[in-house]
Short mmCIF file of C-alpha atoms in Angstrom, two decimals:
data_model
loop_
_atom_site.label_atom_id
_atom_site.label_comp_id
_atom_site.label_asym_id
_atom_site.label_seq_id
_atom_site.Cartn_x
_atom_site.Cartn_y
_atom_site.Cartn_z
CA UNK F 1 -8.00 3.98 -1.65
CA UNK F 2 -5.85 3.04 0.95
CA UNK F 3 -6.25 -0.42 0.26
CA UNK F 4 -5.70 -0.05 -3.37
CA UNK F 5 -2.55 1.37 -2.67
CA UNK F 6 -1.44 -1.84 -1.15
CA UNK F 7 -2.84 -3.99 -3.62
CA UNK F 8 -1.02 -2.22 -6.22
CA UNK F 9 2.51 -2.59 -3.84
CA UNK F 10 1.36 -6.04 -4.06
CA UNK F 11 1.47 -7.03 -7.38
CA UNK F 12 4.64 -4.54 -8.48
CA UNK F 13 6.38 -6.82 -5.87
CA UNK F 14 5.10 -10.01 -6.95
CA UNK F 15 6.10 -8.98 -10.58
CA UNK F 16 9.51 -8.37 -9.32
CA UNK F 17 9.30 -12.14 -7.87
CA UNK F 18 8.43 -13.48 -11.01
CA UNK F 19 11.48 -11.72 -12.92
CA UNK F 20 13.68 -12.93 -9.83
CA UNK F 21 12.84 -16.63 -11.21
CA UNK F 22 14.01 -16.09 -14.63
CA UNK F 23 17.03 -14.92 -13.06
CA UNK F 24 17.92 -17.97 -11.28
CA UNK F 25 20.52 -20.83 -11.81
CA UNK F 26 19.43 -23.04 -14.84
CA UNK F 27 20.19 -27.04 -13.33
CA UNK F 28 21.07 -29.26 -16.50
CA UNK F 29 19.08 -32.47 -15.90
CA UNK F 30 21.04 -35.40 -17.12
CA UNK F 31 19.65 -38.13 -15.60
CA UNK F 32 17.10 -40.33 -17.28
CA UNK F 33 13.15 -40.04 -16.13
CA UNK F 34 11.14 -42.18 -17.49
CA UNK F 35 7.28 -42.21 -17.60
CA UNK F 36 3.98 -44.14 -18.21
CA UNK F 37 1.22 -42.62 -20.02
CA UNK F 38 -1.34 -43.20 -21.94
CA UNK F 39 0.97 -43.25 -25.66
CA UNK F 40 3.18 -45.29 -23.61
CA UNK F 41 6.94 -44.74 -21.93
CA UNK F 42 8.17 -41.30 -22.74
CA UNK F 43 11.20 -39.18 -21.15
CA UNK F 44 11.12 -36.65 -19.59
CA UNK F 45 12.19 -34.38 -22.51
CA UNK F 46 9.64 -35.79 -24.65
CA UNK F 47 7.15 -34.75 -22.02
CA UNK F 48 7.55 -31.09 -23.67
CA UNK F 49 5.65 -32.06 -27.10
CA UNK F 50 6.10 -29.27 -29.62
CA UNK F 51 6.75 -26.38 -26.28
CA UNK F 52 9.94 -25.24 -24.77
CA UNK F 53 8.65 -24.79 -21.19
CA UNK F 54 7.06 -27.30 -19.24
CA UNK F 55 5.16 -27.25 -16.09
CA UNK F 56 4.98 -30.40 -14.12
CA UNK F 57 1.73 -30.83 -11.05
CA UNK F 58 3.63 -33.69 -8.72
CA UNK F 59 0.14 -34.43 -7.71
CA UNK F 60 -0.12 -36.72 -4.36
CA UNK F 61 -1.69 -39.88 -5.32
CA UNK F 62 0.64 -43.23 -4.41
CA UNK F 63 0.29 -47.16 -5.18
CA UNK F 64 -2.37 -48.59 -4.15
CA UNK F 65 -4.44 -44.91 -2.98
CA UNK F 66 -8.00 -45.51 -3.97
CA UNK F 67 -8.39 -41.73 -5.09
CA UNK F 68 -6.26 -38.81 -5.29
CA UNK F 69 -5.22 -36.07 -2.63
CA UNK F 70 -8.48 -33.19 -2.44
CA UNK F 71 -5.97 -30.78 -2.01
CA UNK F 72 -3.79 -31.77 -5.68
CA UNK F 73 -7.36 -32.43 -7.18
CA UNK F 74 -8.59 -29.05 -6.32
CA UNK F 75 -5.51 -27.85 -7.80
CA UNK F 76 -6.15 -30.10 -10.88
CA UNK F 77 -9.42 -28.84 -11.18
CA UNK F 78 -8.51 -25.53 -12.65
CA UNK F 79 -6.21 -27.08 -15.50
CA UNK F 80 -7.89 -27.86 -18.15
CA UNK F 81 -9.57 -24.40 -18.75
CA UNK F 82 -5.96 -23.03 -19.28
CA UNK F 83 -4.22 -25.58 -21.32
CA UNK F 84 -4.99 -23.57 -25.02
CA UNK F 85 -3.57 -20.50 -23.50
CA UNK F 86 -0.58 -22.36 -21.94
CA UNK F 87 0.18 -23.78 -24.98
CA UNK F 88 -0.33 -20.67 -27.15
CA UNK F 89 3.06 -19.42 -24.95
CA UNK F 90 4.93 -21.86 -25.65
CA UNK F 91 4.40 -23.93 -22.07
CA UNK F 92 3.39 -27.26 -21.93
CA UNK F 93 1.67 -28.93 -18.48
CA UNK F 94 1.36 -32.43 -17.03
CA UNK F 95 0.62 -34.18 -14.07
CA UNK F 96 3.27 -36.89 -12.72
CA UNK F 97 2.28 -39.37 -9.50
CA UNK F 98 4.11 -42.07 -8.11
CA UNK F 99 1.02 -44.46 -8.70
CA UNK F 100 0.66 -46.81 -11.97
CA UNK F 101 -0.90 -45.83 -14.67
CA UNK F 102 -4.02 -47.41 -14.50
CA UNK F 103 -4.61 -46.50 -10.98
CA UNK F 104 -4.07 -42.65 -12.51
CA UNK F 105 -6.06 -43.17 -15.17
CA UNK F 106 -9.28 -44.75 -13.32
CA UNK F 107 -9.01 -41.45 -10.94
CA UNK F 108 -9.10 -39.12 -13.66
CA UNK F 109 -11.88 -40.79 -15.43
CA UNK F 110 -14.02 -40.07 -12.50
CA UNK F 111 -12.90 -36.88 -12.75
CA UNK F 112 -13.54 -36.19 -15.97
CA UNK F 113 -9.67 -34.71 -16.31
CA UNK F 114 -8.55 -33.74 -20.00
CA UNK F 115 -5.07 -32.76 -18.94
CA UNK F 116 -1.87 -35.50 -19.51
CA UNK F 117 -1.24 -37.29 -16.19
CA UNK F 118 1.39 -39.78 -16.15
CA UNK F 119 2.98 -42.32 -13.78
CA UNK F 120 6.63 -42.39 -12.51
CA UNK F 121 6.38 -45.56 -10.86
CA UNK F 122 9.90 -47.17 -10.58
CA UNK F 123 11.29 -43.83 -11.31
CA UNK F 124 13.94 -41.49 -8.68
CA UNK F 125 11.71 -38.71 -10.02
CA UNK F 126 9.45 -37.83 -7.49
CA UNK F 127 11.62 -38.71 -4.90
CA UNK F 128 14.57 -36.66 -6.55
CA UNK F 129 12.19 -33.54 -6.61
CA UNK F 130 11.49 -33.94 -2.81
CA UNK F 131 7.50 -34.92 -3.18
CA UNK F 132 8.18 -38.63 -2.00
CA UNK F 133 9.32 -40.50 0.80
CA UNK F 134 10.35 -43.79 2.34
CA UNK F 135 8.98 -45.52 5.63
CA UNK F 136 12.98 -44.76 6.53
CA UNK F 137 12.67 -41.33 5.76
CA UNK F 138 9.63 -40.58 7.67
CA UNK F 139 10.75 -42.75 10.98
CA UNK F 140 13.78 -39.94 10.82
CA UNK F 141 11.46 -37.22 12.11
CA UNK F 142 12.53 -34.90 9.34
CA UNK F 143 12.54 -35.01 5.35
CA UNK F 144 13.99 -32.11 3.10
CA UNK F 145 10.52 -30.70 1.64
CA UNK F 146 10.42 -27.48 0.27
CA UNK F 147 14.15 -26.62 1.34
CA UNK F 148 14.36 -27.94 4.12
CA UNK F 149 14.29 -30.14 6.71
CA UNK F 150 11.21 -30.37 8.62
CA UNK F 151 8.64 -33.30 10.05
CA UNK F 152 6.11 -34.49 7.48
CA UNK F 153 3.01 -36.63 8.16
CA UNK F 154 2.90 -38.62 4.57
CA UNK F 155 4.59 -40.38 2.03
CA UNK F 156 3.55 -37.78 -0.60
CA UNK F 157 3.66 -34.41 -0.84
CA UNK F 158 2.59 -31.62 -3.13
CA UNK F 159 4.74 -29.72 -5.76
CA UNK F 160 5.16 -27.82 -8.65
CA UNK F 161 8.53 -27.78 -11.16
CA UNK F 162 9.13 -26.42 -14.21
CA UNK F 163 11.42 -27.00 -16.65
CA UNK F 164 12.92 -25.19 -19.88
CA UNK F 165 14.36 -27.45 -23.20
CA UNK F 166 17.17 -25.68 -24.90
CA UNK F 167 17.77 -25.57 -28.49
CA UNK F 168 20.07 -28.85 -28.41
CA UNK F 169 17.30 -31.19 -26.62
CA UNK F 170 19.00 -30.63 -22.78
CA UNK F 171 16.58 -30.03 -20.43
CA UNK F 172 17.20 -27.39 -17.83
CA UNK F 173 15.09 -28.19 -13.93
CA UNK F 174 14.42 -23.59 -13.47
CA UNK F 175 11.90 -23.67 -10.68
CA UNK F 176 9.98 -25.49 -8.16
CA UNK F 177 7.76 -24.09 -5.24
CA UNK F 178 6.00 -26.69 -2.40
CA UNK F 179 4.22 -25.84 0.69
CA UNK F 180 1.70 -23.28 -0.17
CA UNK F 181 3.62 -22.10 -3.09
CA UNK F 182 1.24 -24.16 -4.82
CA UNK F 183 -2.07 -22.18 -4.49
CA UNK F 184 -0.78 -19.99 -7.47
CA UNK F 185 -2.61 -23.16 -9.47
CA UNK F 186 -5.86 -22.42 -6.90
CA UNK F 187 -8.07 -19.64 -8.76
CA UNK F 188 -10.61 -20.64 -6.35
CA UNK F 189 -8.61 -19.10 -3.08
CA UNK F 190 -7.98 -16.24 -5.26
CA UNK F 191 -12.01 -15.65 -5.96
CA UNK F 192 -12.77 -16.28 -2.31
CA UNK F 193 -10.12 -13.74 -1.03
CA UNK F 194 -12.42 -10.97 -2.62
CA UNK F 195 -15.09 -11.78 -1.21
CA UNK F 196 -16.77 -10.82 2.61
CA UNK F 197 -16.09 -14.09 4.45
CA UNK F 198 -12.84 -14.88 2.42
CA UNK F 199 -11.79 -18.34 3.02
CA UNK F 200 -13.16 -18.31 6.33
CA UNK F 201 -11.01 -21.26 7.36
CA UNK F 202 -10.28 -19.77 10.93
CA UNK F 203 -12.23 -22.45 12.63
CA UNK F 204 -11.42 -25.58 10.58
CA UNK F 205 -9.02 -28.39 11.97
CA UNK F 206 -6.68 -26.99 9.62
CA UNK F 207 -6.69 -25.34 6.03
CA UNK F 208 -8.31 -26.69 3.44
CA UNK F 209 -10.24 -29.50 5.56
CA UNK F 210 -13.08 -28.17 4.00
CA UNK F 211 -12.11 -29.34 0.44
CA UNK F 212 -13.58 -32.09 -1.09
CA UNK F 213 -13.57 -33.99 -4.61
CA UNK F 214 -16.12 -32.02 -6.92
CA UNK F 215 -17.80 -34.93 -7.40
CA UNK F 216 -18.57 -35.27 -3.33
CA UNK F 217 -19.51 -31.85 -2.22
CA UNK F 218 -23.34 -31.78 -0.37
CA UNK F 219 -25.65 -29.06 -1.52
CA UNK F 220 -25.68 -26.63 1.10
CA UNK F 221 -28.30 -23.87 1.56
CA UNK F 222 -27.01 -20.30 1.09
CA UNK F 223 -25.35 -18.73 3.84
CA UNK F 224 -26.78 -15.04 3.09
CA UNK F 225 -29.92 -13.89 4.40
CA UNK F 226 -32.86 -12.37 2.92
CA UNK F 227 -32.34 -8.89 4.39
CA UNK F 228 -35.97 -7.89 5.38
CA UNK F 229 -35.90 -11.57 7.91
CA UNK F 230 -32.95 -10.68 10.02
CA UNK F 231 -33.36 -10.04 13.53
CA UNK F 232 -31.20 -7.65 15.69
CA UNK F 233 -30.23 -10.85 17.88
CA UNK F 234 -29.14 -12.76 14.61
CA UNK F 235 -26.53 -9.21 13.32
CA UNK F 236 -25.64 -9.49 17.07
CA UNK F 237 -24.18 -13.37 16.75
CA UNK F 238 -22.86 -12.78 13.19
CA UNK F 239 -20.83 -10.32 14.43
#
């Protein structure tokens, strides 16, 4: 019950996160983004289809990358489930990456990706929204990613904006979170925090090193035990 208590404190707070964001400054976008996709060059307005809200996935995959970041693809991997219920209020999603288009597209035919992914190669966009960087940049020591300065090891980096059109066509830039703002698109960590071992990433080179693309995960055999087989010595070493 105790624990209840605090899960409850929990998501009162994060609901009075969420109403913080609708509170904050709206920042007219007036420059010109233009993108590759599949029906050809669009802007960034047009990226909004019939929807007044828009959430864009910068999803790390650069020129010449032979696949996409695990880390954005697990992320991707829970889209397409969720795109009729997006769209039923009123938000629109896409992915943008800094690679060409058919370097995006081969990727998410492996995949087997429904979602619209498009390329801003050419375009300020990605580096405008801090998820790209030049050789420059990086030789600095520090780029601004997720506001602020700090040391980054790539080129790319994760990120998720969003974006409101008004009722004249102006698009309004209302949100963006980086870092590991951007497990709110990972259901799975959310499934896995219930359950006895949780992530049980404690002993990994680092967080998520265990991801992989769903198309190259080994079958493993079960970690649980038949109950009537375990030996005192073996509850010993598991705890």
């Amino acid at each position: 019950m105790a624990l209840l208590a605090r899960e409850k404190e929990l998501m009162r707070l994060s609901d009075e996160l969420a109403r913080g964001r609708r509170f904050l400054p709206r920042h007219h976008i007036d420059k010109l983004y233009c993108f590759e996709g599949l029906d050809g060059t669009c802007t960034l307005s047009q990226l909004f289809g019939e929807s007044s809200q828009l959430i864009v996935q910068h999803f790390m995959l650069g020129p010449g990358w032979e696949e996409g970041c695990p880390s954005c693809s697990f992320m991707a991997d829970h889209v397409d489930a969720m795109l009729p219920h997006l769209l039923a209020r009123d938000v629109a999603f896409c992915a943008v990456s800094r690679a060409p288009l058919q370097e995006l597209e081969r990727f998410r035919q492996r995949m087997g990706w429904r979602f619209r992914w498009l390329s801003s190669y050419g375009s300020d966009f990605n580096s405008d929204f801090g998820v790209s960087f030049t050789k420059e940049q990086l030789a600095n020591g520090s780029v601004l990613y997720n506001f602020r300065e700090e040391a980054f090891p790539h080129g790319e980096a994760p990120g998720i904006s969003v974006f409101e059109r008004g009722a004249l066509g102006q698009v309004f830039h209302t949100y963006s979170t980086y870092g590991r703002g951007v497990e709110v698109m990972m259901g799975t960590y959310r499934l896995l925090d219930l359950t006895p071992h949780g992530r049980d990433e404690g002993e990994l080179p680092h967080t998520m090193s265990w991801v992989r693309h769903h198309d190259r995960y080994a079958v493993k055999p079960s970690r649980a035990r038949d109950c009537c087989r375990v030996t005192r010595s073996e509850v010993e070493d598991d705890r």
